[in-house]
Short mmCIF file of C-alpha atoms and ligand atoms in Angstrom, two decimals:
data_model
loop_
_atom_site.label_atom_id
_atom_site.label_comp_id
_atom_site.label_asym_id
_atom_site.label_seq_id
_atom_site.Cartn_x
_atom_site.Cartn_y
_atom_site.Cartn_z
CA MET N 1 -0.01 0.00 -0.01
CA GLU N 2 1.11 3.54 -0.66
CA LYS N 3 0.46 6.97 0.88
CA TYR N 4 1.12 10.59 -0.05
CA VAL N 5 3.45 12.59 2.14
CA ILE N 6 3.01 16.34 1.71
CA ARG N 7 5.02 19.10 3.32
CA GLY N 8 2.57 22.03 3.15
CA GLY N 9 3.19 25.71 2.59
CA ASN N 10 4.56 25.86 -0.96
CA ARG N 11 2.71 28.28 -3.26
CA LEU N 12 1.73 26.47 -6.47
CA GLN N 13 3.02 28.30 -9.51
CA GLY N 14 3.27 27.50 -13.23
CA GLU N 15 1.09 25.62 -15.66
CA VAL N 16 -0.84 22.37 -15.46
CA THR N 17 -2.67 20.54 -18.30
CA ILE N 18 -5.94 18.90 -17.51
CA SER N 19 -6.60 15.32 -18.68
CA GLY N 20 -9.67 13.86 -20.32
CA ALA N 21 -12.86 13.68 -18.20
CA LYS N 22 -13.19 10.57 -16.08
CA ASN N 23 -16.95 10.57 -16.00
CA ALA N 24 -17.17 11.01 -19.77
CA ALA N 25 -14.56 8.32 -20.43
CA VAL N 26 -16.21 5.73 -18.18
CA ALA N 27 -19.46 6.15 -20.14
CA ILE N 28 -17.87 6.40 -23.60
CA LEU N 29 -15.86 3.13 -23.25
CA PRO N 30 -18.97 1.03 -22.62
CA ALA N 31 -20.83 3.01 -25.33
CA ALA N 32 -18.13 1.99 -27.80
CA LEU N 33 -19.63 -1.53 -27.61
CA LEU N 34 -22.60 -0.28 -29.60
CA SER N 35 -20.52 0.22 -32.70
CA ASP N 36 -20.38 -2.49 -35.38
CA GLU N 37 -16.88 -1.37 -36.35
CA PRO N 38 -13.68 -0.40 -34.49
CA VAL N 39 -13.54 3.01 -32.83
CA ILE N 40 -10.64 5.22 -31.74
CA ILE N 41 -11.03 7.22 -28.55
CA GLU N 42 -8.52 9.96 -27.68
CA ASN N 43 -7.74 12.00 -24.58
CA ILE N 44 -8.38 9.10 -22.23
CA PRO N 45 -7.16 9.78 -18.68
CA THR N 46 -4.66 7.37 -17.08
CA ILE N 47 -6.65 6.38 -14.04
CA SER N 48 -7.62 3.08 -12.46
CA ASP N 49 -11.32 3.40 -13.39
CA ILE N 50 -10.18 3.20 -17.05
CA ASP N 51 -8.10 0.08 -16.33
CA TRP N 52 -11.23 -1.55 -14.86
CA SER N 53 -13.34 -0.50 -17.85
CA ILE N 54 -10.79 -2.11 -20.22
CA LYS N 55 -10.79 -5.28 -18.11
CA ILE N 56 -14.59 -5.43 -18.44
CA LEU N 57 -14.43 -4.89 -22.22
CA ASN N 58 -11.83 -7.66 -22.49
CA CYS N 59 -13.99 -10.00 -20.43
CA LEU N 60 -16.83 -9.42 -22.87
CA GLY N 61 -14.57 -10.43 -25.77
CA VAL N 62 -14.00 -6.89 -26.98
CA GLU N 63 -10.53 -6.22 -28.39
CA VAL N 64 -8.86 -3.15 -26.93
CA ARG N 65 -5.46 -1.79 -27.98
CA MET N 66 -3.60 1.14 -26.46
CA LEU N 67 -2.35 3.21 -29.39
CA ASN N 68 -0.53 5.63 -27.04
CA ARG N 69 -0.83 6.84 -23.43
CA SER N 70 -4.21 8.46 -24.01
CA THR N 71 -5.63 6.75 -27.10
CA LEU N 72 -7.54 3.47 -27.30
CA TRP N 73 -8.63 1.43 -30.30
CA ILE N 74 -11.67 -0.66 -29.44
CA ASP N 75 -13.08 -3.36 -31.69
CA PRO N 76 -16.46 -4.69 -30.48
CA LYS N 77 -17.15 -6.77 -33.61
CA ASN N 78 -16.55 -10.10 -31.96
CA ILE N 79 -18.26 -9.56 -28.62
CA THR N 80 -18.75 -12.95 -26.99
CA GLY N 81 -20.22 -12.28 -23.54
CA HIS N 82 -22.88 -10.35 -21.76
CA THR N 83 -21.83 -10.81 -18.14
CA VAL N 84 -19.89 -8.33 -15.97
CA PRO N 85 -18.99 -10.36 -12.85
CA TYR N 86 -18.89 -8.91 -9.32
CA GLU N 87 -15.07 -9.11 -9.21
CA LEU N 88 -15.01 -6.43 -11.96
CA ALA N 89 -18.19 -4.50 -11.26
CA LYS N 90 -17.39 -3.93 -7.62
CA ASN N 91 -14.44 -1.69 -8.44
CA MET N 92 -16.30 1.22 -9.92
CA ARG N 93 -19.73 2.75 -10.15
CA ALA N 94 -19.59 3.18 -13.87
CA SER N 95 -19.79 -0.58 -14.48
CA TYR N 96 -23.52 0.07 -14.55
CA TYR N 97 -23.05 1.59 -18.01
CA PHE N 98 -22.59 -1.93 -19.41
CA LEU N 99 -26.31 -2.48 -18.68
CA GLY N 100 -27.36 0.11 -21.27
CA SER N 101 -24.70 -0.67 -23.80
CA LEU N 102 -25.13 -4.47 -23.73
CA LEU N 103 -28.91 -4.15 -23.83
CA GLY N 104 -28.63 -1.91 -26.88
CA LYS N 105 -26.05 -4.10 -28.58
CA ILE N 106 -27.30 -7.62 -28.00
CA GLY N 107 -30.56 -7.33 -26.03
CA VAL N 108 -29.29 -9.02 -22.93
CA ALA N 109 -27.05 -8.01 -19.98
CA ASP N 110 -25.95 -9.54 -16.66
CA VAL N 111 -24.13 -6.94 -14.63
CA ALA N 112 -23.32 -7.23 -10.96
CA LEU N 113 -24.55 -4.28 -8.91
CA PRO N 114 -21.83 -1.60 -9.16
CA GLY N 115 -19.34 -0.50 -6.51
CA GLY N 116 -17.78 2.94 -6.40
CA CYS N 117 -17.47 5.71 -3.79
CA ASP N 118 -19.60 5.23 -0.71
CA LEU N 119 -21.70 8.41 -0.73
CA GLY N 120 -24.81 6.96 0.91
CA THR N 121 -27.41 4.84 -0.84
CA ARG N 122 -27.02 4.89 -4.61
CA PRO N 123 -29.98 3.00 -6.13
CA ILE N 124 -30.35 2.37 -9.87
CA ASP N 125 -34.19 2.20 -9.87
CA GLN N 126 -34.40 5.06 -12.42
CA HIS N 127 -32.06 3.23 -14.82
CA LEU N 128 -34.31 0.14 -14.58
CA LYS N 129 -37.45 2.23 -14.99
CA GLY N 130 -35.99 3.62 -18.19
CA PHE N 131 -35.02 0.20 -19.55
CA ALA N 132 -38.50 -1.14 -18.70
CA ALA N 133 -40.06 1.73 -20.67
CA LEU N 134 -37.91 0.63 -23.62
CA ASN N 135 -39.40 -2.84 -23.35
CA ALA N 136 -36.72 -4.63 -21.36
CA VAL N 137 -37.47 -6.93 -18.44
CA ASP N 138 -35.19 -6.91 -15.40
CA SER N 139 -34.63 -9.34 -12.58
CA MET N 140 -32.02 -9.74 -9.95
CA GLU N 141 -30.26 -12.77 -8.59
CA ASN N 142 -27.18 -13.08 -6.37
CA GLY N 143 -26.54 -9.35 -6.73
CA ILE N 144 -26.56 -9.56 -10.51
CA VAL N 145 -28.95 -7.39 -12.51
CA HIS N 146 -30.31 -9.29 -15.46
CA LEU N 147 -31.86 -7.42 -18.40
CA GLU N 148 -33.33 -8.75 -21.54
CA THR N 149 -35.58 -7.70 -24.34
CA GLU N 150 -37.12 -9.25 -27.42
CA HIS N 151 -37.03 -5.88 -29.12
CA LEU N 152 -36.18 -2.43 -27.74
CA THR N 153 -38.91 0.09 -28.48
CA GLY N 154 -38.71 3.91 -28.05
CA ASN N 155 -40.84 5.49 -25.38
CA ARG N 156 -41.24 8.67 -23.25
CA ILE N 157 -39.35 8.46 -19.91
CA TYR N 158 -39.64 10.98 -17.07
CA PHE N 159 -36.93 10.60 -14.43
CA ASP N 160 -38.11 11.19 -10.83
CA MET N 161 -34.84 13.01 -10.12
CA VAL N 162 -31.96 14.23 -12.23
CA THR N 163 -29.68 11.25 -12.66
CA VAL N 164 -26.44 11.34 -14.61
CA GLY N 165 -26.07 7.55 -14.72
CA GLY N 166 -29.71 6.97 -15.57
CA THR N 167 -29.69 9.51 -18.39
CA ALA N 168 -26.52 8.14 -19.93
CA ASN N 169 -27.59 4.52 -19.60
CA VAL N 170 -31.01 5.00 -21.20
CA MET N 171 -29.50 7.16 -23.93
CA MET N 172 -27.17 4.30 -24.89
CA ALA N 173 -29.89 1.66 -25.06
CA ALA N 174 -32.35 4.00 -26.84
CA CYS N 175 -29.84 4.56 -29.67
CA LYS N 176 -30.71 1.04 -30.89
CA ALA N 177 -34.44 1.04 -29.99
CA ASP N 178 -37.12 1.17 -32.61
CA GLY N 179 -38.57 4.63 -33.00
CA LEU N 180 -38.35 7.75 -30.81
CA THR N 181 -37.33 7.91 -27.13
CA ILE N 182 -37.86 11.13 -25.16
CA ILE N 183 -36.03 11.50 -21.85
CA GLU N 184 -37.52 14.25 -19.66
CA ASN N 185 -35.84 15.71 -16.55
CA ALA N 186 -32.55 14.55 -18.10
CA ALA N 187 -29.13 15.35 -16.59
CA LYS N 188 -27.33 18.19 -18.36
CA GLU N 189 -23.72 17.53 -17.19
CA PRO N 190 -20.91 18.12 -19.75
CA HIS N 191 -20.21 14.38 -19.81
CA ILE N 192 -23.79 13.71 -20.90
CA VAL N 193 -23.28 16.03 -23.87
CA ASP N 194 -19.89 14.38 -24.57
CA LEU N 195 -21.48 10.95 -24.58
CA ALA N 196 -24.24 12.13 -26.93
CA ASN N 197 -21.62 13.66 -29.23
CA PHE N 198 -19.68 10.41 -29.26
CA LEU N 199 -22.79 8.36 -30.06
CA ASN N 200 -23.82 10.80 -32.78
CA SER N 201 -20.34 10.54 -34.27
CA MET N 202 -21.04 6.81 -34.70
CA GLY N 203 -24.29 7.52 -36.48
CA ALA N 204 -26.76 7.85 -33.59
CA ASP N 205 -29.57 10.39 -33.83
CA ILE N 206 -29.64 12.23 -30.45
CA MET N 207 -30.90 15.80 -30.04
CA GLY N 208 -31.17 18.05 -26.98
CA ALA N 209 -28.28 16.70 -24.88
CA GLY N 210 -27.34 19.48 -22.47
CA THR N 211 -31.00 20.43 -21.98
CA ASP N 212 -33.51 18.63 -19.78
CA VAL N 213 -35.30 16.96 -22.74
CA ILE N 214 -33.26 14.55 -24.88
CA LYS N 215 -34.74 13.00 -27.99
CA ILE N 216 -33.24 9.83 -29.43
CA ARG N 217 -34.39 8.28 -32.66
CA GLY N 218 -33.13 4.69 -32.80
CA VAL N 219 -30.93 3.49 -35.63
CA ASP N 220 -30.06 -0.08 -36.82
CA HIS N 221 -26.34 0.38 -37.13
CA LEU N 222 -23.62 2.40 -35.43
CA HIS N 223 -20.31 2.75 -37.28
CA GLY N 224 -16.68 3.42 -36.39
CA THR N 225 -15.45 6.84 -35.33
CA GLN N 226 -12.44 8.75 -34.00
CA TYR N 227 -13.39 10.86 -31.01
CA SER N 228 -11.62 12.96 -28.39
CA ILE N 229 -12.99 13.15 -24.83
CA ILE N 230 -13.61 16.57 -23.23
CA PRO N 231 -11.31 17.89 -20.47
CA ASP N 232 -12.22 16.96 -16.92
CA GLN N 233 -14.30 19.62 -15.28
CA ILE N 234 -13.63 18.30 -11.76
CA GLU N 235 -9.91 17.83 -12.18
CA ALA N 236 -9.75 21.42 -13.40
CA GLY N 237 -11.86 22.63 -10.49
CA THR N 238 -9.65 20.74 -8.07
CA PHE N 239 -6.50 22.44 -9.41
CA MET N 240 -8.32 25.82 -9.24
CA VAL N 241 -8.96 25.23 -5.52
CA MET N 242 -5.38 24.01 -5.00
CA ALA N 243 -4.06 27.24 -6.46
CA ALA N 244 -6.36 29.28 -4.25
CA ALA N 245 -5.54 27.29 -1.13
CA THR N 246 -1.81 27.83 -1.53
CA ALA N 247 -1.97 31.51 -2.47
CA GLY N 248 -0.63 30.37 -5.78
CA ASN N 249 -0.68 31.54 -9.40
CA VAL N 250 -1.47 28.72 -11.81
CA LEU N 251 -2.49 28.62 -15.46
CA ILE N 252 -4.79 25.60 -15.91
CA ARG N 253 -4.69 24.51 -19.55
CA ASN N 254 -6.98 22.34 -21.68
CA VAL N 255 -10.27 23.31 -20.00
CA ILE N 256 -13.67 24.48 -21.19
CA PRO N 257 -14.16 27.65 -19.09
CA LYS N 258 -17.94 27.45 -19.55
CA HIS N 259 -17.97 24.11 -17.63
CA LEU N 260 -16.12 25.78 -14.74
CA GLU N 261 -18.36 28.84 -14.42
CA CYS N 262 -20.10 27.79 -11.19
CA ILE N 263 -16.73 27.10 -9.57
CA THR N 264 -15.20 30.29 -10.97
CA VAL N 265 -18.04 32.41 -9.58
CA LYS N 266 -17.74 30.97 -6.08
CA LEU N 267 -13.94 31.36 -6.02
CA GLN N 268 -14.25 34.98 -7.17
CA LYS N 269 -16.78 35.58 -4.45
CA MET N 270 -14.27 34.22 -1.97
CA GLY N 271 -11.67 36.73 -3.12
CA VAL N 272 -9.72 34.57 -5.55
CA THR N 273 -8.78 36.03 -8.94
CA VAL N 274 -9.84 33.88 -11.86
CA GLU N 275 -8.96 34.96 -15.38
CA GLU N 276 -10.68 33.12 -18.26
CA TYR N 277 -9.10 32.52 -21.65
CA ASP N 278 -10.30 30.42 -24.62
CA ASP N 279 -9.18 27.08 -23.32
CA SER N 280 -7.48 27.89 -20.05
CA VAL N 281 -8.03 29.69 -16.74
CA ARG N 282 -5.49 31.39 -14.52
CA VAL N 283 -6.14 31.28 -10.80
CA ILE N 284 -4.38 33.69 -8.50
CA GLY N 285 -4.77 33.33 -4.75
CA GLY N 286 -3.23 35.31 -1.89
CA ALA N 287 -5.94 37.81 -1.03
CA PRO N 288 -7.71 37.04 2.27
CA LEU N 289 -10.29 34.28 1.62
CA GLN N 290 -13.95 35.20 2.33
CA LYS N 291 -16.66 32.89 3.60
CA ALA N 292 -19.27 31.54 1.19
CA ASN N 293 -22.48 29.52 1.26
CA ILE N 294 -22.72 26.72 -1.24
CA LYS N 295 -25.43 24.26 -2.23
CA THR N 296 -24.59 21.40 -4.57
CA LEU N 297 -26.96 20.97 -7.48
CA PRO N 298 -27.13 19.15 -10.86
CA TYR N 299 -25.24 20.97 -13.68
CA PRO N 300 -25.09 23.93 -14.23
CA GLY N 301 -25.26 24.22 -10.44
CA PHE N 302 -22.27 23.73 -8.13
CA PRO N 303 -21.05 20.11 -8.58
CA THR N 304 -21.26 17.69 -5.67
CA ASP N 305 -17.89 16.33 -6.96
CA MET N 306 -16.29 19.66 -5.93
CA GLN N 307 -17.95 19.87 -2.51
CA PRO N 308 -15.20 18.31 -0.37
CA GLN N 309 -12.54 20.42 -2.15
CA ILE N 310 -14.31 23.79 -1.73
CA SER N 311 -15.25 22.96 1.85
CA THR N 312 -11.59 22.41 2.60
CA LEU N 313 -10.77 25.81 1.07
CA LEU N 314 -13.47 27.42 3.25
CA THR N 315 -11.74 26.15 6.38
CA LEU N 316 -8.98 28.60 5.39
CA ALA N 317 -11.41 31.53 5.02
CA GLU N 318 -12.58 34.10 7.55
CA GLY N 319 -16.02 33.55 9.06
CA ILE N 320 -18.78 30.97 8.94
CA SER N 321 -19.69 29.14 5.71
CA ILE N 322 -22.62 26.83 5.15
CA ILE N 323 -22.46 23.91 2.75
CA THR N 324 -25.60 22.07 1.73
CA GLU N 325 -25.15 18.72 -0.06
CA SER N 326 -28.30 18.14 -2.02
CA ILE N 327 -27.27 15.23 -4.29
CA PHE N 328 -25.98 12.50 -2.00
CA ASP N 329 -26.99 11.45 1.55
CA SER N 330 -23.59 10.96 2.92
CA ARG N 331 -20.82 13.07 1.38
CA PHE N 332 -19.29 14.57 4.54
CA LYS N 333 -17.25 11.54 5.69
CA TYR N 334 -14.03 13.49 5.04
CA VAL N 335 -14.93 16.05 7.72
CA ASP N 336 -13.55 13.82 10.52
CA GLN N 337 -10.22 13.79 8.67
CA LEU N 338 -10.16 17.54 8.27
CA ARG N 339 -10.89 17.93 12.01
CA ARG N 340 -7.66 16.04 12.65
CA MET N 341 -5.94 18.88 10.86
CA GLY N 342 -7.61 21.53 13.06
CA ALA N 343 -10.72 22.32 10.97
CA ASP N 344 -13.80 23.46 12.84
CA ILE N 345 -16.76 21.86 11.05
CA SER N 346 -20.05 20.57 12.33
CA VAL N 347 -22.35 18.41 10.23
CA ASP N 348 -26.05 17.89 10.61
CA GLY N 349 -27.41 15.56 7.97
CA LYS N 350 -26.84 17.18 4.59
CA VAL N 351 -25.58 20.52 5.96
CA ALA N 352 -22.08 21.37 7.16
CA VAL N 353 -21.21 24.55 9.03
CA ILE N 354 -17.58 25.55 8.64
CA GLN N 355 -16.06 28.05 11.06
CA GLY N 356 -13.02 29.22 9.11
CA THR N 357 -9.90 29.14 11.20
CA GLY N 358 -7.59 30.48 8.53
CA ARG N 359 -5.09 27.66 8.99
CA LEU N 360 -4.71 23.88 9.02
CA LYS N 361 -2.02 21.75 10.62
CA GLY N 362 -0.46 18.67 9.04
CA ALA N 363 -1.64 15.29 10.41
CA PRO N 364 -1.99 11.66 9.34
CA VAL N 365 -5.33 11.33 7.51
CA LYS N 366 -6.99 9.06 4.96
CA ALA N 367 -8.95 9.44 1.74
CA THR N 368 -12.49 8.24 2.45
CA ASP N 369 -13.39 8.40 -1.22
CA LEU N 370 -12.13 9.93 -4.49
CA ARG N 371 -13.03 13.62 -4.00
CA ALA N 372 -12.41 13.36 -0.28
CA GLY N 373 -8.92 12.25 -1.17
CA ALA N 374 -8.51 15.35 -3.35
CA ALA N 375 -9.74 17.44 -0.40
CA MET N 376 -7.04 15.87 1.83
CA ILE N 377 -4.37 16.78 -0.71
CA ILE N 378 -5.64 20.40 -0.76
CA ALA N 379 -5.57 20.47 3.03
CA GLY N 380 -2.04 19.00 3.05
CA LEU N 381 -0.77 21.54 0.52
CA ALA N 382 -2.13 24.46 2.59
CA ALA N 383 -1.31 23.10 6.05
CA GLU N 384 1.67 23.87 8.22
CA GLY N 385 3.91 20.83 8.54
CA ILE N 386 3.55 17.32 7.21
CA THR N 387 0.36 15.56 6.14
CA GLU N 388 0.34 11.83 5.37
CA ILE N 389 -2.63 10.59 3.34
CA GLU N 390 -3.53 6.90 3.31
CA ASP N 391 -5.96 5.03 1.03
CA ILE N 392 -4.76 6.93 -1.99
CA HIS N 393 -6.08 4.22 -4.31
CA TYR N 394 -9.29 6.25 -4.22
CA VAL N 395 -7.50 9.28 -5.63
CA GLU N 396 -5.91 7.17 -8.36
CA ARG N 397 -9.36 6.11 -9.50
CA GLY N 398 -9.97 9.55 -10.90
CA TYR N 399 -6.94 11.88 -11.02
CA ASP N 400 -4.39 11.32 -13.78
CA GLY N 401 -0.87 11.71 -12.45
CA ILE N 402 -1.90 14.17 -9.74
CA GLU N 403 1.25 13.94 -7.72
CA LYS N 404 3.51 14.48 -10.73
CA LYS N 405 1.40 17.48 -11.84
CA LEU N 406 1.58 18.95 -8.36
CA ARG N 407 5.35 18.49 -8.14
CA ALA N 408 5.69 20.37 -11.45
CA LEU N 409 3.80 23.27 -9.82
CA GLY N 410 6.26 23.31 -6.89
CA ALA N 411 4.38 21.19 -4.35
CA ASP N 412 6.38 19.05 -1.90
CA ILE N 413 4.48 15.81 -2.38
CA LYS N 414 5.72 12.28 -2.72
CA LYS N 415 4.22 8.81 -2.81
CA VAL N 416 5.80 6.37 -0.40
CA ILE N 417 5.21 2.73 0.23
CA ILE N 418 3.68 1.82 3.60
CA PRO N 419 5.74 -1.06 5.01
CA GLU N 420 3.79 -4.32 5.15
CA GLU N 421 4.27 -4.62 8.89
CA ALA N 422 2.58 -1.24 9.43
CA VAL N 423 -0.36 -2.27 7.26
CA LEU N 424 -0.73 -5.50 9.24
CA GLN N 425 -0.53 -3.66 12.56
CA GLN N 426 -3.35 -1.33 11.47
CA ALA N 427 -5.49 -4.32 10.56
CA ARG N 428 -5.03 -5.91 14.02
C1 LIG K 501 -22.51 10.33 -11.33
O1 LIG K 501 -22.91 9.34 -10.35
C2 LIG K 501 -21.03 10.48 -11.19
N1 LIG K 501 -20.43 9.18 -11.48
C3 LIG K 501 -20.65 10.95 -9.79
O2 LIG K 501 -19.26 11.16 -9.83
C4 LIG K 501 -21.34 12.25 -9.53
O3 LIG K 501 -21.10 12.61 -8.17
C5 LIG K 501 -22.87 12.13 -9.74
O4 LIG K 501 -23.11 11.60 -11.09
C6 LIG K 501 -23.63 13.45 -9.62
O5 LIG K 501 -23.10 14.38 -10.49
C7 LIG K 501 -20.19 8.85 -12.78
O6 LIG K 501 -20.43 9.62 -13.69
C8 LIG K 501 -19.55 7.56 -13.00
P1 LIG K 501 -26.75 10.22 -10.17
P2 LIG K 501 -24.35 8.70 -10.44
O7 LIG K 501 -27.46 9.06 -10.82
O8 LIG K 501 -24.72 8.43 -11.85
C9 LIG K 501 -30.14 9.29 -6.89
C10 LIG K 501 -17.10 11.35 -8.78
O9 LIG K 501 -16.56 11.70 -7.72
N2 LIG K 501 -30.56 8.20 -7.80
O10 LIG K 501 -26.73 11.51 -10.88
O11 LIG K 501 -24.37 7.53 -9.52
C11 LIG K 501 -28.77 9.04 -6.32
O12 LIG K 501 -28.82 8.20 -5.16
C12 LIG K 501 -18.48 10.75 -8.73
O13 LIG K 501 -16.58 11.42 -9.88
C13 LIG K 501 -31.63 7.42 -7.46
O14 LIG K 501 -32.27 7.57 -6.42
O15 LIG K 501 -25.26 9.82 -9.83
C14 LIG K 501 -28.32 10.44 -6.03
O16 LIG K 501 -28.84 10.85 -4.80
C15 LIG K 501 -18.92 10.13 -7.50
N3 LIG K 501 -32.02 6.44 -8.30
C16 LIG K 501 -28.95 11.26 -7.16
O17 LIG K 501 -30.02 10.47 -7.64
C17 LIG K 501 -31.35 6.23 -9.50
O18 LIG K 501 -31.74 5.28 -10.22
C18 LIG K 501 -27.98 11.59 -8.30
O19 LIG K 501 -27.32 10.39 -8.72
C19 LIG K 501 -30.26 7.00 -9.81
C20 LIG K 501 -29.89 8.02 -8.97
#
């Protein structure tokens, strides 16, 4: 096992280039199955969720070749299976996308209920409701969701809540359904638009992605394509907060500033300078940080995936800030870790009250999930002294080369191996 060791206090300076979006890539790889010809996908981030996605594709008989560090060639012509076993599905939430893509491709799917970050209950009832509307029957045995259909048929689907996974999953299956599917109350996240663009580049007929009504007219055949994934909104937002937390001056390249607007506006309100360019943003910290109230919401609202990072920044601000988490039931697990570093935060259900103390002190902490891990890194970069972060495998699920990128910006961060004896002692 490994951990990050960070000596805090260095101002981040220089340039960083953002990788392809995790949450777009983990939908686009399963969607590639729908093609009848090979596809090439560029700007794939090097993260463990992609490794797991490739393992699942391989297990289904799909040929995958790495053309270079960020480009995959995927040939789904000879797909042989329709089962994603628990050993693979448990490693990431996005394994649920193989339900929609397998259903669309071959009309049958057996996918173990997905794993992923523990953010409270994460049902998939809306996905199943959508598949049922498209004329698929579902059942569940031994933790495996079974879906099958004689013939997918377009329909009107209204989601009870905005669901990213549900929208993407139904969109994939509906591409191959007979006739028109209309998804209402659809998610509008940038990765939903990216998935729709990818599917359209293979010959799908999807309109309205990025609005709350998406119309999909089914087609018989999807063909090969060469497609480049959008930059990662959350990785970019995380580096923006890192620059702010260290009173730094960082040019964040390969971003879509429009996707970052809700983060930019909050940072500016807190006293951080954010300059927008065509495909980059410069973040300059150093002015006293002001308190802010934040409520997470579906896009274009403030993303839940940035909540732990911005909360950490607010511990460094003057005054009381209130954070309301409205997407997930349990996304404040990291607060106990921040308290170890001197943060003053109280949590009541989905609301956290942060009394800014202006400083954090280094301590041994752990990543409780992916974005919580990013929050610990931010805390460690800003803190006085040394912070050691365990369970960094969560961070590696979604941040491409984060420690290397941070070192290039002047951070004192290294990854060290935890001796086996220490791991065993902790387990006792
Ligand atoms: C996606 O999760 C992302 N994961 C999450 O990214 C992100 O936090 C989340 O969307 C919200 O933006 C991927 O894209 C792989 P939802 P997902 O369906 O699809 C409830 C990260 O850090 N719901 O939009 O699981 C659900 O419980 C992560 O990168 C149902 O009740 O999220 C939640 O409260 C973690 N029934 C809300 O809706 C359903 O059938 C939104 O969930 C589906 C969802």
